[in-house]
XYZ file of C-alpha atoms in Angstrom:
758
model
C -10.527 53.022 -116.351
C -8.103 55.764 -115.820
C -9.556 58.874 -117.841
C -11.168 60.806 -115.706
C -12.298 65.128 -115.819
C -12.213 66.612 -112.286
C -12.979 70.569 -112.228
C -11.590 72.604 -110.144
C -14.176 75.724 -110.799
C -15.730 76.918 -106.735
C -19.093 78.136 -106.430
C -18.398 82.148 -105.099
C -20.441 83.666 -101.716
C -21.289 87.323 -100.732
C -19.757 88.439 -97.858
C -22.758 91.163 -97.893
C -25.791 88.981 -97.585
C -26.373 85.373 -97.189
C -25.958 83.365 -99.558
C -28.021 80.522 -101.277
C -27.110 78.267 -99.748
C -28.611 75.152 -99.637
C -30.527 74.692 -96.386
C -30.121 70.272 -95.387
C -30.590 67.541 -92.614
C -28.936 67.651 -89.102
C -28.515 63.722 -90.017
C -26.713 64.268 -93.031
C -24.395 61.265 -94.796
C -20.665 62.232 -97.343
C -21.878 61.700 -100.275
C -20.523 64.650 -102.486
C -16.936 66.136 -103.322
C -16.115 69.377 -101.176
C -15.641 72.778 -101.609
C -13.471 74.194 -98.837
C -15.129 77.778 -99.983
C -18.754 76.834 -99.243
C -17.795 76.959 -95.444
C -17.590 81.340 -95.827
C -21.670 80.216 -97.026
C -22.265 78.211 -94.407
C -20.434 79.960 -91.673
C -22.636 82.956 -92.610
C -25.519 81.009 -91.924
C -24.428 80.108 -88.884
C -24.452 83.486 -88.210
C -27.561 84.592 -89.029
C -29.398 81.785 -87.756
C -27.552 82.312 -84.519
C -29.247 85.768 -84.302
C -32.632 84.272 -84.907
C -32.579 81.720 -82.338
C -32.825 79.016 -84.861
C -30.583 76.015 -84.851
C -28.442 75.770 -87.691
C -28.618 72.075 -89.413
C -25.887 70.568 -91.614
C -25.968 70.466 -95.180
C -25.013 67.090 -96.603
C -24.087 68.743 -100.247
C -21.811 71.702 -98.675
C -18.467 71.662 -98.319
C -17.946 72.078 -94.355
C -14.681 71.049 -93.217
C -14.482 68.978 -89.925
C -12.060 70.147 -88.455
C -11.205 73.712 -88.093
C -9.518 76.854 -85.788
C -12.375 77.544 -84.039
C -10.994 78.886 -80.218
C -7.558 80.140 -79.066
C -5.520 78.458 -76.747
C -7.174 78.238 -73.178
C -5.484 79.429 -70.411
C -4.916 76.368 -67.629
C -5.594 77.759 -64.369
C -5.023 75.075 -62.262
C -4.605 71.126 -63.546
C -6.063 69.020 -61.119
C -5.043 65.186 -60.989
C -6.269 61.972 -59.573
C -5.731 58.046 -60.099
C -5.169 56.812 -63.640
C -7.679 55.257 -64.714
C -7.425 51.137 -65.441
C -11.020 49.519 -66.265
C -10.981 45.740 -66.434
C -13.536 44.311 -68.344
C -14.417 40.650 -68.131
C -10.693 38.874 -69.148
C -9.964 42.315 -70.499
C -8.180 45.429 -69.459
C -7.937 49.302 -70.658
C -5.433 50.679 -68.991
C -6.074 55.272 -69.543
C -3.100 56.794 -71.829
C -3.279 60.527 -71.768
C -1.870 61.135 -68.087
C 0.362 63.162 -66.334
C 3.667 63.196 -65.645
C 3.210 60.619 -62.486
C 0.994 58.945 -64.139
C -2.695 60.824 -63.066
C -5.592 61.340 -64.761
C -5.396 64.817 -65.247
C -8.756 66.324 -64.412
C -10.589 68.916 -66.822
C -8.894 68.071 -70.431
C -10.229 66.115 -73.231
C -8.517 63.461 -75.670
C -10.002 61.682 -78.528
C -9.416 60.726 -82.048
C -6.821 58.124 -81.642
C -4.077 55.951 -83.608
C -1.693 53.590 -82.430
C 1.742 52.498 -84.030
C 3.633 49.434 -83.076
C 7.043 48.193 -83.172
C 7.305 45.481 -85.272
C 10.491 44.840 -83.768
C 9.776 44.729 -79.865
C 5.673 45.354 -80.072
C 6.326 46.074 -76.018
C 7.201 49.803 -77.822
C 3.515 51.296 -79.037
C 3.217 55.405 -79.467
C -0.449 56.688 -79.418
C -1.097 60.067 -80.978
C -4.357 61.776 -80.112
C -6.820 65.405 -80.085
C -5.666 67.031 -76.917
C -8.015 69.786 -74.885
C -6.425 71.059 -72.271
C -9.481 72.055 -70.990
C -12.944 71.422 -72.205
C -14.209 74.881 -71.724
C -12.689 75.765 -75.228
C -12.225 73.632 -78.668
C -8.779 74.597 -78.952
C -6.666 71.949 -79.614
C -3.222 70.302 -79.725
C -1.537 67.354 -81.017
C -0.580 65.131 -78.378
C 1.582 61.821 -78.098
C 2.245 58.844 -75.501
C 4.802 55.911 -75.698
C 4.334 52.695 -73.663
C 7.519 50.376 -73.015
C 6.051 47.770 -71.363
C 3.243 46.504 -74.086
C 0.788 48.875 -73.020
C 0.352 49.101 -69.194
C 2.278 51.761 -67.844
C 2.168 55.016 -70.503
C 4.014 58.483 -71.266
C 2.150 61.573 -72.100
C 5.202 63.872 -72.276
C 3.270 66.947 -73.797
C 1.943 67.805 -76.870
C 4.185 68.094 -80.020
C 4.347 71.926 -80.189
C 2.597 73.812 -77.196
C 0.098 76.553 -78.392
C 0.329 75.212 -82.049
C -3.578 74.192 -83.421
C -3.567 70.514 -83.789
C -5.947 68.263 -85.542
C -7.192 64.850 -86.711
C -3.510 62.797 -86.018
C -2.539 60.074 -87.922
C 0.792 57.610 -86.417
C 2.272 55.087 -88.621
C 5.414 52.772 -88.162
C 7.760 51.464 -90.697
C 9.495 47.756 -90.520
C 12.325 48.502 -88.617
C 10.294 50.152 -85.604
C 10.427 53.968 -86.441
C 7.342 56.031 -86.299
C 5.672 58.998 -87.787
C 3.013 61.227 -87.450
C 1.209 63.495 -89.482
C -0.966 65.658 -87.882
C -3.469 69.012 -89.635
C -2.443 72.777 -88.568
C -5.793 75.298 -88.636
C -4.315 76.345 -92.475
C -5.213 72.576 -93.575
C -1.931 71.707 -94.252
C -0.027 69.311 -92.000
C 3.338 68.351 -90.951
C 4.830 64.813 -90.498
C 7.216 64.099 -87.710
C 9.594 61.418 -87.238
C 9.966 59.401 -83.533
C 13.256 56.945 -83.585
C 13.296 56.032 -79.658
C 9.843 54.646 -79.509
C 7.671 57.693 -79.566
C 9.421 59.437 -76.697
C 10.363 61.811 -78.717
C 9.561 63.792 -81.828
C 11.238 65.614 -84.644
C 9.279 67.577 -87.200
C 10.348 67.003 -90.377
C 9.615 70.617 -92.595
C 8.277 73.722 -91.449
C 4.881 74.043 -90.473
C 2.086 73.358 -93.549
C 4.974 72.068 -95.984
C 3.653 68.496 -95.978
C 0.657 69.492 -97.995
C -2.212 67.317 -97.056
C -5.854 68.815 -96.250
C -8.327 67.690 -93.177
C -9.254 64.358 -92.391
C -5.669 62.527 -93.721
C -4.376 59.421 -94.176
C -1.966 58.030 -95.576
C 0.310 54.518 -95.321
C 3.920 53.224 -95.384
C 5.589 51.319 -98.668
C 6.822 48.514 -96.474
C 7.600 46.300 -99.279
C 11.163 45.162 -101.335
C 9.656 46.479 -104.050
C 10.810 50.364 -106.064
C 8.935 51.553 -103.810
C 10.219 50.883 -100.257
C 9.564 53.603 -97.607
C 7.533 55.458 -99.658
C 4.452 57.635 -97.712
C 1.479 58.229 -99.470
C -1.273 60.465 -97.848
C -5.283 61.255 -99.588
C -7.770 63.717 -97.614
C -11.476 64.915 -98.247
C -11.556 67.861 -100.065
C -11.123 70.459 -97.768
C -7.160 70.761 -98.809
C -4.131 72.588 -98.396
C -4.049 74.399 -102.423
C -7.390 75.365 -101.538
C -9.175 72.960 -104.796
C -12.142 71.597 -103.214
C -11.168 68.330 -104.732
C -9.670 65.297 -102.781
C -6.081 64.914 -103.570
C -3.682 62.315 -102.734
C 0.243 62.861 -101.942
C 3.331 61.308 -101.831
C 6.938 61.207 -100.915
C 9.946 59.694 -101.485
C 12.494 61.037 -98.645
C 10.345 59.251 -95.717
C 7.977 62.431 -95.184
C 10.421 64.950 -95.210
C 9.005 67.064 -98.257
C 6.245 65.736 -100.582
C 5.603 66.036 -104.349
C 2.584 68.097 -105.850
C -0.995 66.902 -105.242
C -3.055 64.670 -107.569
C -6.972 64.538 -107.723
C -8.201 60.647 -106.996
C -10.789 59.455 -110.105
C -14.534 59.690 -108.153
C -12.945 61.469 -104.810
C -12.770 58.306 -102.442
C -12.787 60.619 -99.144
C -12.829 59.515 -95.158
C -10.704 56.866 -96.345
C -7.224 54.651 -95.852
C -4.570 53.344 -97.953
C -2.449 50.475 -97.945
C 0.230 49.191 -99.671
C 0.222 45.146 -101.398
C 3.072 43.036 -101.979
C 3.859 44.406 -105.424
C 4.297 47.390 -104.588
C 0.740 48.610 -105.982
C -1.063 51.321 -103.760
C -5.076 51.495 -102.974
C -6.566 53.797 -101.335
C -10.341 53.058 -99.977
C -12.865 55.809 -99.571
C -16.874 56.961 -100.266
C -17.305 59.472 -102.725
C -20.430 60.531 -104.778
C -22.104 58.143 -102.484
C -20.555 55.077 -103.417
C -17.420 54.057 -102.119
C -14.742 53.047 -104.324
C -11.198 51.497 -103.899
C -9.063 53.103 -106.272
C -5.418 52.140 -107.471
C -2.247 52.847 -108.590
C 0.131 51.132 -109.846
C 3.158 53.370 -110.751
C 3.043 55.093 -107.676
C 5.924 53.267 -106.567
C 8.254 54.310 -109.217
C 9.724 57.785 -107.963
C 10.245 59.127 -111.868
C 7.144 58.388 -112.910
C 4.255 60.976 -112.022
C 1.397 58.561 -109.779
C -1.624 58.175 -111.799
C -5.114 56.191 -111.335
C -4.635 53.112 -113.374
C -8.088 51.276 -112.126
C -11.485 52.469 -110.151
C -13.600 50.097 -108.275
C -17.766 50.384 -107.067
C -17.850 49.154 -103.964
C -20.918 47.973 -102.244
C -20.891 48.311 -98.471
C -24.544 47.968 -98.105
C -24.990 52.252 -97.178
C -23.278 55.036 -96.758
C -20.952 57.271 -93.972
C -22.759 59.274 -91.656
C -22.037 62.441 -90.655
C -23.821 64.121 -87.422
C -26.147 60.878 -86.327
C -27.933 61.088 -83.010
C -24.837 59.013 -81.865
C -21.994 61.640 -82.481
C -23.839 64.804 -83.468
C -20.898 67.121 -84.124
C -18.741 64.204 -85.711
C -18.956 61.134 -87.906
C -20.321 58.087 -87.153
C -17.421 55.881 -88.611
C -14.867 55.873 -91.497
C -13.865 53.567 -94.773
C -11.228 51.820 -93.557
C -9.066 49.792 -96.692
C -6.195 47.551 -95.527
C -4.523 44.492 -97.643
C -3.059 41.001 -96.783
C 0.530 40.935 -96.749
C 0.861 37.188 -95.076
C 2.273 35.962 -98.112
C -0.425 32.658 -97.841
C -3.635 31.684 -100.251
C -5.017 35.396 -99.064
C -1.824 37.550 -99.507
C -2.913 40.544 -101.907
C -7.058 40.785 -100.681
C -7.610 43.692 -100.414
C -10.607 44.551 -97.283
C -12.627 47.113 -96.449
C -14.933 47.195 -93.554
C -16.952 50.513 -92.396
C -19.661 51.112 -90.455
C -22.470 53.130 -93.132
C -25.979 53.671 -92.322
C -28.444 51.034 -94.325
C -31.529 52.041 -96.720
C -34.182 53.147 -94.732
C -32.531 52.726 -91.284
C -31.153 55.767 -89.332
C -28.427 53.979 -87.467
C -25.200 52.259 -88.678
C -24.031 48.192 -89.040
C -20.044 47.625 -89.069
C -20.016 46.431 -92.922
C -17.089 44.931 -94.626
C -16.858 43.875 -98.696
C -13.513 42.011 -99.476
C -11.462 41.832 -103.502
C -9.883 38.628 -103.961
C -8.548 39.681 -107.832
C -6.236 42.771 -106.969
C -9.491 45.439 -106.852
C -11.389 44.556 -109.881
C -14.474 43.115 -108.152
C -15.844 43.210 -104.298
C -17.639 40.587 -102.722
C -21.378 41.699 -101.127
C -21.223 43.665 -98.173
C -20.971 41.016 -94.709
C -22.462 43.214 -91.964
C -19.507 42.035 -89.294
C -22.041 42.886 -85.953
C -23.982 39.751 -84.862
C -26.860 40.793 -82.854
C -30.243 40.810 -85.072
C -30.913 44.266 -86.696
C -33.053 46.986 -84.293
C -33.369 50.178 -85.794
C -32.382 51.961 -82.341
C -28.851 50.171 -82.548
C -25.414 51.853 -83.425
C -22.431 49.926 -84.122
C -20.075 52.519 -85.133
C -16.808 54.030 -85.217
C -15.192 50.452 -87.056
C -12.459 49.526 -87.650
C -9.985 46.582 -88.284
C -6.738 45.241 -89.109
C -4.670 42.434 -90.502
C -2.666 40.522 -88.733
C 0.508 39.195 -90.686
C -0.415 35.853 -90.110
C -3.729 36.807 -92.072
C -5.959 36.861 -89.658
C -8.386 40.218 -89.429
C -9.337 41.902 -85.781
C -12.688 43.994 -85.470
C -13.343 46.776 -83.399
C -15.984 49.167 -82.598
C -18.012 51.121 -80.550
C -22.046 49.079 -80.245
C -24.760 50.353 -78.094
C -26.859 46.815 -78.102
C -27.143 46.092 -74.383
C -27.600 50.005 -73.468
C -31.625 50.607 -72.598
C -30.891 54.085 -73.468
C -29.395 52.765 -77.130
C -26.880 55.547 -76.489
C -23.892 54.095 -73.207
C -21.629 52.533 -75.397
C -19.144 49.741 -75.329
C -15.882 48.668 -77.460
C -17.161 45.071 -78.656
C -14.551 42.746 -81.089
C -14.556 40.015 -83.230
C -12.046 38.260 -85.645
C -11.587 36.096 -88.758
C -9.326 33.563 -89.409
C -11.233 32.614 -92.970
C -10.372 35.541 -94.803
C -13.259 37.305 -93.701
C -15.957 34.878 -94.964
C -17.158 34.367 -91.680
C -16.881 36.098 -88.226
C -16.176 34.866 -84.501
C -19.290 35.837 -82.144
C -19.203 38.776 -81.067
C -17.381 40.136 -77.240
C -17.580 43.308 -75.555
C -14.239 43.949 -74.397
C -15.211 47.054 -72.434
C -17.243 48.809 -69.781
C -19.609 50.613 -70.820
C -19.679 54.259 -71.233
C -21.781 57.910 -71.777
C -20.248 59.068 -75.070
C -22.611 62.745 -74.854
C -19.841 63.564 -71.395
C -16.806 65.449 -71.292
C -17.728 67.267 -75.025
C -14.375 69.596 -74.985
C -16.309 72.702 -76.388
C -18.100 70.548 -79.263
C -20.576 67.446 -79.543
C -18.213 64.832 -80.329
C -15.624 62.470 -79.174
C -13.820 62.597 -82.611
C -13.865 61.019 -85.505
C -12.190 57.275 -85.474
C -10.351 54.782 -83.633
C -7.398 52.335 -84.983
C -6.218 48.915 -84.021
C -3.002 47.639 -85.375
C -2.670 42.994 -85.577
C 0.511 41.102 -84.359
C 0.707 37.369 -85.053
C -1.370 36.456 -81.626
C -3.701 39.632 -80.967
C -4.413 43.170 -80.991
C -3.528 46.366 -79.927
C -6.126 48.915 -79.387
C -6.175 52.611 -79.225
C -9.664 54.444 -78.494
C -11.043 56.889 -76.701
C -14.253 56.368 -73.797
C -16.059 58.455 -70.467
C -14.511 56.453 -67.783
C -13.175 59.201 -65.235
C -16.343 61.380 -63.440
C -15.011 64.847 -62.633
C -16.415 65.946 -59.804
C -16.203 69.763 -60.902
C -18.324 68.891 -63.527
C -20.483 66.413 -62.601
C -19.799 64.467 -65.656
C -17.340 61.784 -66.929
C -14.105 62.769 -68.837
C -13.162 62.176 -72.549
C -10.169 60.251 -72.253
C -7.945 58.015 -74.707
C -7.594 53.986 -73.532
C -5.543 51.063 -74.940
C -6.741 47.497 -75.035
C -5.000 44.264 -76.307
C -7.531 41.923 -77.355
C -7.216 38.581 -77.973
C -9.008 35.688 -79.813
C -10.357 33.834 -76.794
C -9.872 36.286 -74.061
C -7.041 39.190 -72.989
C -3.045 38.184 -73.216
C -0.322 40.406 -72.502
C 1.675 41.364 -75.617
C 4.356 38.626 -75.965
C 7.873 39.138 -74.431
C 11.122 37.622 -76.349
C 12.396 34.294 -74.644
C 16.034 34.310 -74.004
C 17.386 30.668 -75.584
C 18.007 28.667 -72.815
C 21.853 26.906 -73.582
C 21.542 24.079 -71.567
C 22.028 20.695 -73.065
C 18.519 19.707 -74.014
C 16.989 16.932 -72.130
C 16.435 14.021 -75.041
C 12.974 14.274 -76.796
C 10.705 10.581 -75.927
C 9.074 9.757 -79.644
C 5.088 9.397 -79.184
C 3.416 6.471 -79.527
C -0.017 5.478 -80.875
C -2.408 5.534 -77.717
C -5.159 3.384 -79.932
C -8.003 5.897 -78.557
C -9.061 7.051 -82.093
C -11.407 3.513 -83.409
C -10.633 2.127 -86.859
C -8.090 5.004 -87.114
C -7.824 3.705 -91.603
C -10.877 2.460 -92.135
C -9.451 -0.777 -92.450
C -12.960 -2.710 -91.293
C -14.081 -1.441 -94.144
C -16.963 0.505 -92.992
C -17.537 3.601 -91.041
C -18.308 3.152 -87.201
C -17.345 3.523 -84.340
C -16.528 7.006 -86.693
C -20.509 9.079 -87.088
C -22.259 10.352 -90.569
C -23.724 13.586 -89.887
C -23.682 15.245 -93.139
C -25.443 13.689 -95.526
C -25.186 15.170 -98.974
C -23.626 12.866 -100.085
C -22.758 10.022 -97.807
C -19.732 9.776 -97.478
C -18.144 6.477 -98.515
C -14.686 4.008 -97.110
C -13.320 3.718 -100.352
C -10.187 1.633 -101.932
C -9.453 3.728 -105.271
C -6.644 6.265 -103.150
C -5.064 5.198 -99.675
C -2.537 6.117 -97.822
C -1.857 2.787 -96.368
C -3.277 -0.467 -95.917
C -7.111 -1.492 -98.176
C -9.530 1.781 -97.236
C -9.736 5.439 -96.553
C -12.266 7.409 -96.023
C -13.499 10.113 -98.758
C -15.882 12.731 -98.263
C -18.077 14.901 -100.795
C -18.025 14.620 -104.508
C -21.032 11.991 -105.552
C -19.619 7.870 -104.483
C -23.412 6.872 -104.670
C -23.241 7.836 -108.738
C -19.502 6.230 -108.635
C -18.487 10.372 -109.080
C -15.377 11.476 -106.966
C -13.602 14.539 -108.610
C -14.646 13.571 -111.883
C -16.678 15.435 -113.768
C -20.194 13.595 -114.372
C -22.191 17.512 -113.812
C -23.730 15.409 -110.387
C -22.732 17.498 -108.131
C -24.735 17.658 -104.220
C -25.416 20.851 -102.727
C -24.908 20.593 -99.395
C -21.624 19.420 -96.501
C -21.033 15.707 -96.702
C -18.805 14.792 -92.778
C -18.137 12.711 -90.297
C -16.869 12.305 -87.227
C -15.741 10.095 -84.391
C -15.638 11.568 -80.664
C -13.057 11.161 -77.789
C -11.634 11.854 -74.413
C -8.242 13.634 -74.517
C -6.053 11.978 -72.380
C -3.947 13.295 -69.680
C -0.525 14.238 -70.851
C 1.133 15.885 -73.746
C -0.238 14.665 -76.794
C -0.848 14.888 -80.688
C -2.997 14.389 -83.236
C -2.232 13.008 -86.726
C -4.162 12.480 -90.018
C -3.568 12.237 -93.717
C -5.411 14.165 -96.156
C -6.032 13.758 -99.806
C -7.739 16.782 -101.943
C -9.248 17.398 -105.247
C -11.655 20.634 -106.509
C -12.762 21.749 -109.526
C -13.549 24.827 -107.815
C -12.859 27.574 -105.688
C -13.314 28.347 -102.123
C -15.877 30.696 -102.173
C -18.132 27.582 -103.198
C -16.740 24.254 -101.793
C -14.563 24.076 -99.528
C -13.048 21.572 -96.972
C -12.596 21.683 -93.719
C -11.009 19.736 -90.546
C -12.360 20.802 -86.785
C -12.111 19.711 -83.405
C -15.009 20.529 -81.996
C -16.525 19.865 -78.541
C -19.308 17.244 -77.970
C -21.584 18.808 -79.032
C -20.354 20.166 -82.197
C -19.071 23.511 -81.413
C -16.101 23.836 -82.973
C -12.579 24.567 -81.385
C -10.577 24.934 -83.256
C -10.048 25.104 -87.179
C -7.948 22.651 -88.814
C -7.903 24.033 -91.540
C -10.636 25.439 -94.273
C -9.343 24.839 -98.012
C -10.873 24.215 -101.590
C -7.507 22.678 -102.557
C -6.225 19.729 -105.513
C -3.110 18.012 -103.196
C -1.713 14.097 -102.714
C -1.488 12.508 -99.990
C -0.454 15.359 -97.179
C 0.060 14.691 -93.292
C -1.332 16.612 -90.968
C -0.538 16.965 -87.233
C -2.554 19.011 -83.856
C -1.307 18.998 -80.454
C -4.513 18.691 -78.617
C -2.630 19.049 -75.300
C -4.831 21.961 -74.390
C -7.737 19.517 -74.782
C -6.432 17.459 -72.155
C -9.289 15.653 -70.511
C -11.822 17.198 -72.567
C -14.605 14.754 -74.092
C -13.638 16.371 -78.168
C -14.305 15.390 -81.630
C -12.367 15.143 -85.191
C -14.047 16.293 -87.913
C -13.696 16.309 -91.977
C -15.879 17.984 -94.173
C -16.661 18.802 -97.919
C -19.132 21.041 -98.670
C -20.454 21.846 -102.344
C -23.110 24.337 -103.967
C -24.497 22.194 -106.735
C -23.327 24.445 -109.126
C -24.575 21.776 -112.456
C -23.686 21.893 -115.591
C -20.934 21.268 -115.603
C -20.212 20.223 -112.083
C -17.079 21.128 -109.904
C -17.220 18.181 -107.507
C -15.037 18.268 -104.585
C -13.724 15.646 -102.526
C -10.991 14.666 -99.878
C -9.606 11.097 -98.731
C -8.739 11.195 -95.168
C -6.731 7.635 -93.541
C -4.232 7.279 -90.793
C -6.234 9.000 -88.211
C -3.983 8.502 -85.161
C -3.966 9.889 -81.602
C -0.039 10.403 -80.198
C 0.787 10.832 -76.513
C 4.237 10.576 -74.843
C 3.915 7.236 -72.524
C 4.981 8.126 -69.123
C 6.425 4.728 -68.648
C 8.569 5.623 -71.893
C 9.789 9.068 -70.701
C 10.467 7.370 -67.432
C 12.633 4.636 -69.255
C 14.928 7.052 -71.299
C 15.273 9.642 -68.510
C 16.773 5.871 -66.286
C 19.339 5.971 -69.502
C 21.166 9.315 -69.029
C 24.595 9.080 -68.128
C 25.136 9.791 -64.350
C 27.294 13.779 -63.337
C 30.588 13.274 -64.977
C 33.395 13.866 -61.858
C 34.746 17.041 -61.629
C 38.042 15.972 -62.786
C 36.117 14.907 -65.789
C 34.798 17.503 -67.263
C 37.131 19.064 -68.420
C 37.166 15.926 -71.287
C 33.607 15.539 -71.174
C 33.668 16.588 -75.014
C 35.748 13.231 -75.489
C 32.876 10.917 -74.437
C 29.944 9.716 -76.447
C 27.430 11.686 -76.064
C 23.873 10.211 -75.137
C 21.539 9.880 -77.177
C 18.838 12.204 -78.877
C 15.665 10.693 -79.771
C 12.588 12.121 -82.485
C 10.901 15.589 -81.204
C 7.470 15.996 -81.220
C 5.289 16.871 -83.903
C 5.108 20.413 -84.928
C 1.161 22.085 -84.060
C -1.123 23.325 -86.398
C -0.440 23.756 -89.787
C -1.571 27.541 -90.943
C -5.052 28.272 -91.614
C -5.197 28.192 -95.907
C -7.725 31.282 -97.348
C -9.694 31.714 -100.097
C -8.170 32.941 -102.486
C -10.337 34.408 -106.068
C -13.049 32.757 -107.926
C -12.621 31.360 -111.423
C -15.710 30.748 -112.649
C -16.518 34.633 -112.683
C -20.223 34.058 -111.329
C -21.217 37.766 -109.313
C -22.628 37.076 -106.311
C -21.159 33.764 -104.735
C -23.513 32.062 -101.411
C -22.283 33.052 -98.739
C -20.667 30.149 -96.382
C -22.469 28.693 -93.076
C -21.126 31.356 -90.582
C -19.474 28.799 -87.899
C -17.366 29.476 -85.027
C -13.577 29.959 -85.746
C -10.824 29.179 -83.624
C -10.069 30.355 -80.210
């Protein structure tokens, strides 16, 4: 699929008369390749329309660049300040980033289009780049940047990359060593790459102005694998390019962003989208081409002695189209396309994910839509809507973006008007997924509402995008909002903010804690509490276990046991003597059972053994274990998998649920595919709740020897050491995620939406 023909011929346009440029609508879609030369045509139309008193309209078939130099630098007569904005919302706190040298808000400026980078070696260090407008009376913008060393609570804004130099479309990234990079667009539609080795406190320009190539709405990524392309940088742009080709292009740097090789046309021209690299060094580019979205692969870009080629092009259904000039952001996009790859090393490793705020057919507003590939980009799932409010043609879900955590969790954020009676005031919303995007957590608002129409810096938009970077426990978000009120203008200002999102609530960026050097206290051995009744199903029946999934009913089995005579089995079709044998009698639905109990005070651990069998993939069948509340609402997903494995021990730390009444629940789902049938099942045995017995702990403490007399301290290494008990069991085993479908069915049924782990 690498063969394609791209013409670089461009239409001409007379300067002496109004060209025959097609008039479009104000609400346009980015559904064709742009041509830079058509900007001249559009400028002529705008001039004529202005002269005649008519408002210019956006032509969706024109090549109007989203960024252009249209105002000279503005002279700043004064810079007033006010206290920086700290905006709490429930458990979440947003901190203003674009502040002056004293940490105060700069009155009269504007800032938007913010991208964040995090030092993976010290997540308290972050940097954000943005478009800095020193005065809202001018459209002249520069490359603003700020940094933090305390996890985003305080930010320093040293200034712009170059004073009085037009810069736009800031994109930042970091490599695995914590070196930051900043790609910035000049008024020529050429770029510069900057590098920072001190956490974003200062930046070094890596080449003379404009020699990084590129173009409008550029994005770049870094190869962080251990393969031959390690450290390579890749970028793409939207067709208004440095070389005036008018074609969506790709460029590569093999020396850390210093020099950039000649641009190469990308098949199907995926524009306004991002890039990422899988663990095998394959490069993927996602974006919207001629109306459809595409995912394009280059498997040889990682080889420095080869000219990159694109050997795979896949059309992706995102459930709609990108929007430019929509009512929510009149002068800009309602969102871009984002592509990211799972590099967790687990069962979801190298999954490819795409997310975008798109306008579905028949609508004039946008939803946040998601699609994934589990087979290296050959195929993608049907689009899934992440915003969980009912479909409302008046509500906007815009500027959607996401990232993949090192442990495979997906974090998504976007602007949302669902709570606004005027359908325009927006809040930042958050959702996460722990099952590779099959289901998403209930959406939560993480910011105060703000009016996106205020504080425009002589242009009618609040930028074109926001960004997030995830770590093992949460996500770091850079976004623009209008929380600060400017009394001189009687309206709010556009500023850049940082907020940390986290499944279940706000938590600070984790800070490494020094390991204590004192002699460890012996750990008591957990003992069976007896809270779980009939824990080995040795009564030969289920009670007090409760069967709540009846397709088909779970059974007490004897064919496989971990200990004793009996175990429990869910799934399959045991009523017709089928456990995981192929008898063309697979049912459709859930087979599940649970037991409810109260978690005792103190430290406790739930332990059980499970044996799994399947002839299917997780897209259709699955084996699950949960901790739920007494109403069946999921508090924790212990695992979600589709596996064949011998007896495996699973442990869950129950200490956080001390004093609560909860359930341990086991579930097997089958999709009823017959023939040939692909039954899935799970045996469960030896379910125990083990806790540290207080009396046992006290006895162990009493057995510790008294402190040595001072004269013996020097020879204490010669004395017998106290007995060291067994360590407490470890916590929850990481989730196992969906893998590729092995059956070739094109439209897998969507699993039931369920709450995910908090």
